[in-house]
Short mmCIF file of C-alpha atoms in Angstrom, two decimals:
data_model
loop_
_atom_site.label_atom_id
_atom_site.label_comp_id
_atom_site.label_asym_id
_atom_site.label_seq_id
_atom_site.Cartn_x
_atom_site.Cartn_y
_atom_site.Cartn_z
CA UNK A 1487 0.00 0.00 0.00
CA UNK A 1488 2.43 2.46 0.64
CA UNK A 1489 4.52 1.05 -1.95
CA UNK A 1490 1.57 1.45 -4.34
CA UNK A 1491 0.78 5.15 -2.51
CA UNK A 1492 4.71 6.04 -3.20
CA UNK A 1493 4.11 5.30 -6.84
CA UNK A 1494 1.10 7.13 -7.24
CA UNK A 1495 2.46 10.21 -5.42
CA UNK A 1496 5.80 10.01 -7.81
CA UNK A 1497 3.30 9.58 -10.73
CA UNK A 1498 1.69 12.88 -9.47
CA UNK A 1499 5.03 14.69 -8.62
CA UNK A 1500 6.09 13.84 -12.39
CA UNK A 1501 2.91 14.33 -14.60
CA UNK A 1502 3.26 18.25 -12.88
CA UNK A 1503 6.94 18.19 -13.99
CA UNK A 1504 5.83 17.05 -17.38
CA UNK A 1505 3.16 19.77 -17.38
CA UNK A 1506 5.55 22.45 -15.91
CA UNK A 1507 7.96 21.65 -19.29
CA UNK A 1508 5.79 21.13 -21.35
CA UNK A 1509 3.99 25.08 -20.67
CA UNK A 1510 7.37 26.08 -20.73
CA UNK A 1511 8.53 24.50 -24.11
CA UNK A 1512 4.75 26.12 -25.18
CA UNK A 1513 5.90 29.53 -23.87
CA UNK A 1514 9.31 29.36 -25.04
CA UNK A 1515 8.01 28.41 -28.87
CA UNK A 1516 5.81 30.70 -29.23
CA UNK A 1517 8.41 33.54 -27.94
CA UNK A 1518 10.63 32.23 -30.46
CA UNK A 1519 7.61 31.81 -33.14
CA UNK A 1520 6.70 35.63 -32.43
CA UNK A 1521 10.12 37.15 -32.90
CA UNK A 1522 10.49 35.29 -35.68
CA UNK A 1523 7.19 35.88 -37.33
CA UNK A 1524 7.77 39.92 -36.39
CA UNK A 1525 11.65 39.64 -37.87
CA UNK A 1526 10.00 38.09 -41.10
CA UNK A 1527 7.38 40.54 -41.04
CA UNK A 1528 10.19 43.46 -41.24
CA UNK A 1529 12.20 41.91 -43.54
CA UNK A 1530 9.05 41.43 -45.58
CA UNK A 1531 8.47 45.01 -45.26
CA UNK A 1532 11.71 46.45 -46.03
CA UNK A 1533 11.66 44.00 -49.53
CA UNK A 1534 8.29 44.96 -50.16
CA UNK A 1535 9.19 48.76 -49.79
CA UNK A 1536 11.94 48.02 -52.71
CA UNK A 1537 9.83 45.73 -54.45
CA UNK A 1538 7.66 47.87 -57.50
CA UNK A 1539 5.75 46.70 -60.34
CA UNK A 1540 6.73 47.88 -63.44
CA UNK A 1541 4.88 46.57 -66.65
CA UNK A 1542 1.96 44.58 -64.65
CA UNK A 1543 5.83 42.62 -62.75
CA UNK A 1544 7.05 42.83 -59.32
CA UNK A 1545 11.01 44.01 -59.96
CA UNK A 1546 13.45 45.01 -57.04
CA UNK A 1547 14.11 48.74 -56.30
CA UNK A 1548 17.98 48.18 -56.17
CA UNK A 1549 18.26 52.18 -55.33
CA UNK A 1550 19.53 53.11 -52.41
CA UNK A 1551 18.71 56.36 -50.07
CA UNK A 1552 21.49 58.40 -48.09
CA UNK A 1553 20.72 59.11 -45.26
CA UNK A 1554 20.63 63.12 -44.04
CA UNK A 1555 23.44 64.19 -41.16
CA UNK A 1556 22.31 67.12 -40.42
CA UNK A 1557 21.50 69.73 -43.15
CA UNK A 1558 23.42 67.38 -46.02
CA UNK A 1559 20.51 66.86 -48.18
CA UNK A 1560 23.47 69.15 -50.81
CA UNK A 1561 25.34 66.53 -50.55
CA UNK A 1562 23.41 63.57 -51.03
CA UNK A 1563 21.73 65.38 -54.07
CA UNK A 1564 24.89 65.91 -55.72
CA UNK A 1565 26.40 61.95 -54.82
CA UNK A 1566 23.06 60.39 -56.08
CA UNK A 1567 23.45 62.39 -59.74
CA UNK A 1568 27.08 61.78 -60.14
CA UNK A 1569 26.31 58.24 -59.34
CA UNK A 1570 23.66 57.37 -62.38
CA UNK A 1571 26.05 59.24 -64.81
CA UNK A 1572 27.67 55.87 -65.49
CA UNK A 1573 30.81 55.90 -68.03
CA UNK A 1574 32.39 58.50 -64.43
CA UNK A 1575 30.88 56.72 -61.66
CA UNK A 1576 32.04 52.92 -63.19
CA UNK A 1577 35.58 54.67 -63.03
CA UNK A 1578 36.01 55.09 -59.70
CA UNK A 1579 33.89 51.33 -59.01
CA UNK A 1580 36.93 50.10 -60.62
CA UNK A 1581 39.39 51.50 -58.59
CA UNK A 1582 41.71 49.54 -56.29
CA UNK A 1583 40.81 49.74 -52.66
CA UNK A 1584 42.89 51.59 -50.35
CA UNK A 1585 43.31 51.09 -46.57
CA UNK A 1586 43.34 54.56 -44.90
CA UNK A 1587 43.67 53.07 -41.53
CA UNK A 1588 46.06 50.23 -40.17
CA UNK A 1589 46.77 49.17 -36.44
CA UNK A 1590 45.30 50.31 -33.44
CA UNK A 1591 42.69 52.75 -35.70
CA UNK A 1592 42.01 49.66 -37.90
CA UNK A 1593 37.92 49.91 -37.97
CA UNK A 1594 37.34 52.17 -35.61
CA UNK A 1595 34.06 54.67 -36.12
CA UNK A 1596 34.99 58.05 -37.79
CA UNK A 1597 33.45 60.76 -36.51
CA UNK A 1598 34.10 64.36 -38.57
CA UNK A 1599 35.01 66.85 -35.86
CA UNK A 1600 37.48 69.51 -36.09
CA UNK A 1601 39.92 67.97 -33.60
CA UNK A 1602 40.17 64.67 -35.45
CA UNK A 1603 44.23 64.65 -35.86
CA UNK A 1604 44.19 62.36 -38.57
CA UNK A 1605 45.11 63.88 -41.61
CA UNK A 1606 45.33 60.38 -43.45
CA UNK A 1607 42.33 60.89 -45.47
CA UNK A 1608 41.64 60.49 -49.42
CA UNK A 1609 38.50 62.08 -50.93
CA UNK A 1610 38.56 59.77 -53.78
CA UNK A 1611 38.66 56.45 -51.46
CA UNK A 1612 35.34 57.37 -49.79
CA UNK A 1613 33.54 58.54 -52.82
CA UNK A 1614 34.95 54.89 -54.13
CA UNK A 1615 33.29 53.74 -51.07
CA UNK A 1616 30.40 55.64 -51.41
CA UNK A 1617 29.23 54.51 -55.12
CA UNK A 1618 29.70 51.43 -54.35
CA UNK A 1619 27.13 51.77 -51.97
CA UNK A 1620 24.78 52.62 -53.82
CA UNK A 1621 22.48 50.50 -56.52
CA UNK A 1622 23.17 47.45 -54.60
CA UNK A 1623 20.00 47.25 -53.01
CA UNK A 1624 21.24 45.86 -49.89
CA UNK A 1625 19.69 48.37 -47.84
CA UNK A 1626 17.71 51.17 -47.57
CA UNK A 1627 19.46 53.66 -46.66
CA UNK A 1628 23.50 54.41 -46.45
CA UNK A 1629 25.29 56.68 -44.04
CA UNK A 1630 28.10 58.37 -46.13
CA UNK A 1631 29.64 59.63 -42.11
CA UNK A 1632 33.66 58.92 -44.36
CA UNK A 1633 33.08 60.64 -46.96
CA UNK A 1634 31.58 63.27 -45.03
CA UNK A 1635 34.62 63.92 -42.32
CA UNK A 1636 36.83 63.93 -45.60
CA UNK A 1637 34.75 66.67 -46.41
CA UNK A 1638 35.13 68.77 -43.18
CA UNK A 1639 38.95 67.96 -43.58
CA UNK A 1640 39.83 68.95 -46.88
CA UNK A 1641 36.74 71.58 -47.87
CA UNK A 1642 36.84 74.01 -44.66
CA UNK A 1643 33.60 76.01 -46.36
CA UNK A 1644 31.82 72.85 -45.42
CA UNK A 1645 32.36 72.51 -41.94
CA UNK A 1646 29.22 72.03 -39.81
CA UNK A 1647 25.56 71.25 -40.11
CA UNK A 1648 24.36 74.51 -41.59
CA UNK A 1649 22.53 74.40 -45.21
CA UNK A 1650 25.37 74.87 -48.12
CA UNK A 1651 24.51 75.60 -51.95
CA UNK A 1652 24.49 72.55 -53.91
CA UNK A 1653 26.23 74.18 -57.07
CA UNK A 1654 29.06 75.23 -55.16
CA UNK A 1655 29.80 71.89 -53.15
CA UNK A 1656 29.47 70.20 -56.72
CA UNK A 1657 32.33 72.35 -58.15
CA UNK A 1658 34.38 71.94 -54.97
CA UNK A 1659 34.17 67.97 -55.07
CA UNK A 1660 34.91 67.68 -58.71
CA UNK A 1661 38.04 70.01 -58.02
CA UNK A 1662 39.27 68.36 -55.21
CA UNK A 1663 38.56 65.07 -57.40
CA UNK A 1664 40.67 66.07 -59.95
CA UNK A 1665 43.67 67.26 -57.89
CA UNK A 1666 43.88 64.08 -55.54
CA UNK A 1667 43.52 61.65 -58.87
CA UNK A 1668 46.50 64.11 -60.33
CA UNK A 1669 48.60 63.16 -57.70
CA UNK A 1670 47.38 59.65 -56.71
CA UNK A 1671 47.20 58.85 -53.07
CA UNK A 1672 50.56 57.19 -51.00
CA UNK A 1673 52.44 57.68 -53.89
CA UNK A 1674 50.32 56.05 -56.46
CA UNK A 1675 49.17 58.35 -58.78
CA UNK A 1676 45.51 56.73 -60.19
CA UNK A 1677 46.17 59.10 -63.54
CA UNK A 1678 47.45 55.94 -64.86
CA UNK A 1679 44.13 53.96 -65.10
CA UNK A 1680 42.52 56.99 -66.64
CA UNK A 1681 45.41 56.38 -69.85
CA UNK A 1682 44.60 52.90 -69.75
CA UNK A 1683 40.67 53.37 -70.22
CA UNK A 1684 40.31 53.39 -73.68
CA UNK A 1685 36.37 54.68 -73.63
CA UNK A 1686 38.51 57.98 -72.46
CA UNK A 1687 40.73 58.91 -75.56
CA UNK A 1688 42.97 61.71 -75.65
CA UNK A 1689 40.46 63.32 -78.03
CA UNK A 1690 38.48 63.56 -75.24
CA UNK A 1691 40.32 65.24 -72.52
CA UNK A 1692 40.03 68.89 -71.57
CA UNK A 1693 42.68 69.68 -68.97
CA UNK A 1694 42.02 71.70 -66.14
CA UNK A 1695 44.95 72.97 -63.87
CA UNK A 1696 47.37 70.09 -64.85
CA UNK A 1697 46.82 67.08 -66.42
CA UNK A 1698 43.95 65.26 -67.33
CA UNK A 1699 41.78 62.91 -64.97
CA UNK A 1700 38.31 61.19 -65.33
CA UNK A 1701 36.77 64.79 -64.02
CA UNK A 1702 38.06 66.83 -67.16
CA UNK A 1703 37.98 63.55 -69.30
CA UNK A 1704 34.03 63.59 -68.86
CA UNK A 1705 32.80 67.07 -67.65
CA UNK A 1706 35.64 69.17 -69.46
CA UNK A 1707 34.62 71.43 -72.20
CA UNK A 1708 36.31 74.68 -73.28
CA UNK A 1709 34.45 77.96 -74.38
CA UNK A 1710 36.51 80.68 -76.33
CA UNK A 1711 35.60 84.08 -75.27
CA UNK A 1712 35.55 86.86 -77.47
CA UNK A 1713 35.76 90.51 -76.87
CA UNK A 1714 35.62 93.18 -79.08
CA UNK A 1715 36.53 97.13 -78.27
CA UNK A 1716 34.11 99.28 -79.68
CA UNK A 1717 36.45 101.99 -80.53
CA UNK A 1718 39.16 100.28 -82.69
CA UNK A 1719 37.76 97.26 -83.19
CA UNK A 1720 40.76 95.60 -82.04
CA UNK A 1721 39.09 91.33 -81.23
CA UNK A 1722 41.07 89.45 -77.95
CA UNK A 1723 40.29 85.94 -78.03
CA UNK A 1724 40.89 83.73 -75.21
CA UNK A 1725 40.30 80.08 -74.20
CA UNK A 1726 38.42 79.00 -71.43
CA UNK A 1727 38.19 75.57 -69.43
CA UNK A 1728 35.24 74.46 -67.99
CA UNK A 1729 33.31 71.69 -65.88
CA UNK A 1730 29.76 73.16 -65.79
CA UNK A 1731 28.43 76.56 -67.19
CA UNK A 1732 26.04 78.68 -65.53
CA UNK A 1733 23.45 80.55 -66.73
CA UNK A 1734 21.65 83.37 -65.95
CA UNK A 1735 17.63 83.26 -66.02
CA UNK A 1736 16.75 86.31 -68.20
CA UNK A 1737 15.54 89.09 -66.33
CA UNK A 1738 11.90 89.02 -68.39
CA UNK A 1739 11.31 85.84 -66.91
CA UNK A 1740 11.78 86.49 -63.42
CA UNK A 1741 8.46 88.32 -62.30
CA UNK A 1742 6.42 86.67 -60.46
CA UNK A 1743 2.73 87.20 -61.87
CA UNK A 1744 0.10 87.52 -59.95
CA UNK A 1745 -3.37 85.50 -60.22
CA UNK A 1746 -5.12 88.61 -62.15
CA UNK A 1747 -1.70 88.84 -64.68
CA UNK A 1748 -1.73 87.43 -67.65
CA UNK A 1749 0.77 84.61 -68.23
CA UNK A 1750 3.89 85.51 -70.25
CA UNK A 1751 6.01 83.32 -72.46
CA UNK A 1752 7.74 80.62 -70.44
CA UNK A 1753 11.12 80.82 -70.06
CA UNK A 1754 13.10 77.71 -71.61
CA UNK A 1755 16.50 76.19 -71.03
CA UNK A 1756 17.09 77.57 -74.52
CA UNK A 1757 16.18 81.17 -73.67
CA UNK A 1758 18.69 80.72 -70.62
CA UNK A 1759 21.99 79.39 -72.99
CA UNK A 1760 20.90 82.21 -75.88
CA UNK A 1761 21.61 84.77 -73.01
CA UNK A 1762 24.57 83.26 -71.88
CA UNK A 1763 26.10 83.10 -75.64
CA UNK A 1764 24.71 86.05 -77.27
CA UNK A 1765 26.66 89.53 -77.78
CA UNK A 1766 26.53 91.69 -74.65
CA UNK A 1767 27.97 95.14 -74.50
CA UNK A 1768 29.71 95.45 -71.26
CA UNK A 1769 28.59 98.22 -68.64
CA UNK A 1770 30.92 100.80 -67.28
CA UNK A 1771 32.27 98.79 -64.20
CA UNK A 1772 33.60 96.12 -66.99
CA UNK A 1773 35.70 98.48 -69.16
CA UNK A 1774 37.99 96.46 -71.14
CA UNK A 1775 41.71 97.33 -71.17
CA UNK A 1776 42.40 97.52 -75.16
CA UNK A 1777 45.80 96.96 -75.69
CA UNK A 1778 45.90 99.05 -78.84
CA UNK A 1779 43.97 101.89 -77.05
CA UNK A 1780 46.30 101.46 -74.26
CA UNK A 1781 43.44 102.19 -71.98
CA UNK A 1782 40.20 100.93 -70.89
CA UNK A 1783 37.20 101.14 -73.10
CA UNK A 1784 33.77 99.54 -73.57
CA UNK A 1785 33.41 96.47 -75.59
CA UNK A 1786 31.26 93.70 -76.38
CA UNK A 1787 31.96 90.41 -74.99
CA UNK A 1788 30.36 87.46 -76.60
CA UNK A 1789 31.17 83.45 -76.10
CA UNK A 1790 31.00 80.63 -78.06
CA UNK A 1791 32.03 76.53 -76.83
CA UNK A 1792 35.05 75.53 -78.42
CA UNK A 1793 34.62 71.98 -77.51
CA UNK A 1794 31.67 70.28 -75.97
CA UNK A 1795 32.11 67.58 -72.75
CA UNK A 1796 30.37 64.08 -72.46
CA UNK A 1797 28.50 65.48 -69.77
CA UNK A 1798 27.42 69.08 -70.02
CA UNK A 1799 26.12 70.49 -66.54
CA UNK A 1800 24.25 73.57 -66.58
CA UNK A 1801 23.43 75.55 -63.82
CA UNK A 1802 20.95 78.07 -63.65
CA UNK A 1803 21.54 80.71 -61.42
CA UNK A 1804 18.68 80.47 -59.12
CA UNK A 1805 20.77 82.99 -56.47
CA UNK A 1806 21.53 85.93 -56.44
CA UNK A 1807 22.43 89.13 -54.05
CA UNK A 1808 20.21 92.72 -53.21
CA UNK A 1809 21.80 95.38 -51.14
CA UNK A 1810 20.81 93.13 -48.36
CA UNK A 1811 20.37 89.47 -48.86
CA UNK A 1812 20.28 87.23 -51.24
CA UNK A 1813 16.88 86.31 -53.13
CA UNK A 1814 15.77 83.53 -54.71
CA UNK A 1815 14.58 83.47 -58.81
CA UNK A 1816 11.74 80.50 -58.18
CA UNK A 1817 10.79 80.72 -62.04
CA UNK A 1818 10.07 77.50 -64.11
CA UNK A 1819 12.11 76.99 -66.87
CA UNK A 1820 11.15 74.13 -69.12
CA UNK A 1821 14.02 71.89 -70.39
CA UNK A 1822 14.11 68.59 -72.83
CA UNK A 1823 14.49 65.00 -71.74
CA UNK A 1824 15.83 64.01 -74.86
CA UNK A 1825 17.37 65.68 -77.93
CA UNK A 1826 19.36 69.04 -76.67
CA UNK A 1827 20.41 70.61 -79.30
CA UNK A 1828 23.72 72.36 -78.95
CA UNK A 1829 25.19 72.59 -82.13
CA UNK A 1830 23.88 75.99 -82.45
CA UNK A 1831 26.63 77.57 -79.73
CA UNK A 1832 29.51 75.85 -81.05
CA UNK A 1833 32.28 77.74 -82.34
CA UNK A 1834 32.72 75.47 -85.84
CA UNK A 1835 29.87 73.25 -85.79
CA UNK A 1836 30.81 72.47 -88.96
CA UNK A 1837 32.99 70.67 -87.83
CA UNK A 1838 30.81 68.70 -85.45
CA UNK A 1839 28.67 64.98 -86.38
CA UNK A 1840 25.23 65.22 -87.10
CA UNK A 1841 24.70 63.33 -83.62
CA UNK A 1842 27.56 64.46 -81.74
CA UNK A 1843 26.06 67.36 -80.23
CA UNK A 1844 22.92 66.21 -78.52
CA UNK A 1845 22.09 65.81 -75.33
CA UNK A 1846 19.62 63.68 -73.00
CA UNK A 1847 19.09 64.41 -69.60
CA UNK A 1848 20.32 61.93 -66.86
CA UNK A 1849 19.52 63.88 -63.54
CA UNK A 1850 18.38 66.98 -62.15
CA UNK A 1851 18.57 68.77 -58.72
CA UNK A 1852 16.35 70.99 -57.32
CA UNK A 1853 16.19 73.22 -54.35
CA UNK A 1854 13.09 73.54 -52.34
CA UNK A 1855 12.61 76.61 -50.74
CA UNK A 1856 13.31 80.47 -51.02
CA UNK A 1857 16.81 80.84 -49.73
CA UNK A 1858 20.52 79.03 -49.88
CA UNK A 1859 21.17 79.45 -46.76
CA UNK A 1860 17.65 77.24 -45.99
CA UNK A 1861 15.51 74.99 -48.23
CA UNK A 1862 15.79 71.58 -48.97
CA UNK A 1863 17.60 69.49 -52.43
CA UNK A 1864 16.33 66.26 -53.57
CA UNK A 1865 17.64 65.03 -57.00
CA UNK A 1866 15.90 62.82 -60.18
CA UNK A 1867 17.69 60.84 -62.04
CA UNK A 1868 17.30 57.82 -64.73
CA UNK A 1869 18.55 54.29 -64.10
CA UNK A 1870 18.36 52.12 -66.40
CA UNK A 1871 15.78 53.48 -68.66
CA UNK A 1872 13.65 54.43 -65.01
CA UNK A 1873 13.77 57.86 -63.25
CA UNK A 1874 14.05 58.08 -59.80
CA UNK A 1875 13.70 60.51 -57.32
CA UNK A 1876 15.99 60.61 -54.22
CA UNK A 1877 15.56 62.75 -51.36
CA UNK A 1878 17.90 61.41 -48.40
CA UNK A 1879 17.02 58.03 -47.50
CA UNK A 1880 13.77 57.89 -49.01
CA UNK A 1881 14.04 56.94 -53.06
CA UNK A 1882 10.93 56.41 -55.30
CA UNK A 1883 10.17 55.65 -58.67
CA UNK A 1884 8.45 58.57 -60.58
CA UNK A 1885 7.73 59.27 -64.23
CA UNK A 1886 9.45 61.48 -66.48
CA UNK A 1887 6.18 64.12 -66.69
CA UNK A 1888 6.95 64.41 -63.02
CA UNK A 1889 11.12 65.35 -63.95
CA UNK A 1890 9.50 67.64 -66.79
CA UNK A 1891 7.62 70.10 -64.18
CA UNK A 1892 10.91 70.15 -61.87
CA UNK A 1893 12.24 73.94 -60.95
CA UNK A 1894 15.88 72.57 -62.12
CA UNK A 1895 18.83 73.97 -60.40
CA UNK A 1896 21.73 71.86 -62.09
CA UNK A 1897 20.89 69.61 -64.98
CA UNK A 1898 23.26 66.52 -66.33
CA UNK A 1899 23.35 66.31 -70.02
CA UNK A 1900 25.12 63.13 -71.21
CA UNK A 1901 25.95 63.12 -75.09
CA UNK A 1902 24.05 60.95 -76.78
CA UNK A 1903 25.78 57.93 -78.67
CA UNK A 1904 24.76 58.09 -82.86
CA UNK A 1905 21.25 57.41 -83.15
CA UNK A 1906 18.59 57.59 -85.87
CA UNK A 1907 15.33 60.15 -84.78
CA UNK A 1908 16.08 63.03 -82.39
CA UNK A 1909 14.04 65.29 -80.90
CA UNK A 1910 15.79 68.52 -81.30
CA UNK A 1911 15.10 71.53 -78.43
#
């Protein structure tokens, strides 16, 4: 009996055990189920966030966002343009890797302060870095923290989290990219994989300050400028390299009408490059020192491009100063997709292909906003026959009507390869 009791009891004792593991297993699994259902639930979301459909099919949004550190949306608008225009951005994909850091700073967290003491820094490695980063579609967003510190280090005008001008950091990185690929990094000048590229001929170099890199190979034209004194007639011609060309937005066009105003002719990206190439008589505060007059005079300037770049960037000059401050010109001026036309403002387009001088767009930024100093830049640009438009981490698919009503700030032509049919401006 109390053998029989013992047994019982021990049953007892152990079916509660059982039932004590087995609620625990229960709770335990369904822990486990839960975190995993909720990590396959984000991962589902962040896919389905770069998932789009596209012709009735689902197809990956490889794009990726960068993210914003604090007033760099200039930045990032600039990095995600340069990165579709492909033939310069597969340039410096290619590049060899090179390790900045070795020892006891080996992967250690940058962070761009003034302080930092490390002056072991190369502007060309972390824009390497930074293209790389994006179109994999590995992630949503990418922190370019590197590239930025590089930044603060080597471009003082850029130091801190206040709003800077787009334009101007453009023209400062492509500089500072062509002087650093002049001279290599640690000794090893990269100038030597620009001679060995053989989509960048000689023919197609425009040097800037030195010799030739990937910067002037693809953004490098030269304008001749021509001016003219009006009281000999002696002509001074002179040659002028450039990366981008800005242009003013003619004064007609920069009203802003009213509701009960009638609408005026719309200003187009062709009104803007007539104004910049036409001949202008210069005003009394830009006498001209005629060498034959042996004094200063007034003149007529007038330019003409001497050679046009693979990529022609055009800035319109949005900016500009009062007594005061400086105001923003907000008007809309309407610019081709496809099919600019610049054979008109060459110097000898007779000497030109029938194809050679157009142009199709490949990205555009644009400042939101009424001021430089404030505001915000996103950027469009077309991948792979898609436009997209990036602002900081977020990127979205959009359609080329949407690119078309865009208040441009820069635009990226890239010359069009000989084709049958264009659309001319």
């Amino acid at each position: 009996y109390r053998c029989d009791d013992f047994v019982v009891n021990d049953t007892k004792l152990g079916l509660v055990q059982k039932v004590r593991e087995h609620l625990q297993n229960l709770e335990n699994s369904a822990f486990t189920s839960d975190r995993h259902r909720k990590r396959k639930l984000l991962e589902n979301s962040s896919l389905n966030s770069k998932l789009l459909k596209v012709n009735g099919s689902t197809t990956a949004l490889c794009a990726t966002g960068l993210r914003n550190l604090g007033n760099t949306c200039f930045m990032n608008a600039i990095l995600q343009s340069l990165s579709n225009i492909q033939q310069f951005c597969c340039y410096f994909k290619e590049l060899p890797a090179v390790e900045l850091r070795n020892g006891k700073t080996a992967g250690r967290r940058t962070y761009h302060t003034r302080s930092q003491g490390d002056n072991n820094v190369s502007l060309v490695e972390e824009f390497r870095k930074t293209l790389c980063a994006l179109w994999q579609g590995s992630q949503t967003a990418f922190s370019p923290e590197s590239l930025f510190y590089v930044v603060w280090k080597i471009m003082p005008n850029f130091r801190g989290y206040q709003q800077q001008d787009a334009h101007e950091f453009m023209r400062y990185l492509l500089d500072h990219l062509h002087l650093e690929l002049q001279g290599g990094f640690n000794g090893v000048s990269r100038s030597v994989i620009l001679q060995e590229n053989s989509n960048l001929s000689a023919s197609n170099k425009c040097c800037i300050n030195g010799a030739s890199t990937v910067v002037t190979a693809i953004f490098g034209g030269i304008l001749q400028n021509e001016v003219n004194c009006l009281i000999c007639g002696t002509e001074s011609r002179k040659f002028d390299p450039f990366l981008d060309l800005s242009l003013d937005i003619p004064s007609q066009f920069r009203n802003k009408r009213t509701k009960n105003q009638e609408s005026g002719p719309m200003c187009t990206l062709r009104d803007c490059l007539r104004s910049f190439t036409d001949l202008e008589e210069l005003d009394e505060t830009e006498l001209y020192m005629c060498h034959k007059c042996k004094k200063k005079q007034k003149s007529t300037k007038k330019f003409w491009i001497q050679k046009l770049p693979k990529v022609l960037c055009l800035h319109l000059k949005r900016f500009h100063w009062t007594a005061y401050l400086r105001n923003k010109v907000d008007t809309y001026v309407e610019f081709p997709l496809r099919g600019l036309d610049m054979k008109c403002y060459l110097l000898e387009p007779e000497n030109s292909g029938p194809e050679s001088c157009l142009y199709d767009l490949v990205a555009v930024v644009v400042h939101h906003g009424s001021g430089v100093g404030s505001g915000h830049y996103t950027a469009y640009a077309a991948h792979e026959g898609r436009w997209f438009h990036f602002n900081d981490s977020t990127v979205t698919l959009t359609d080329e009507e949407t690119v078309g009503k865009a208040k441009a700030y820069i635009l990226f032509y890239v010359e069009r390869q000989a084709k049958a049919g264009a659309e001319k401006l």
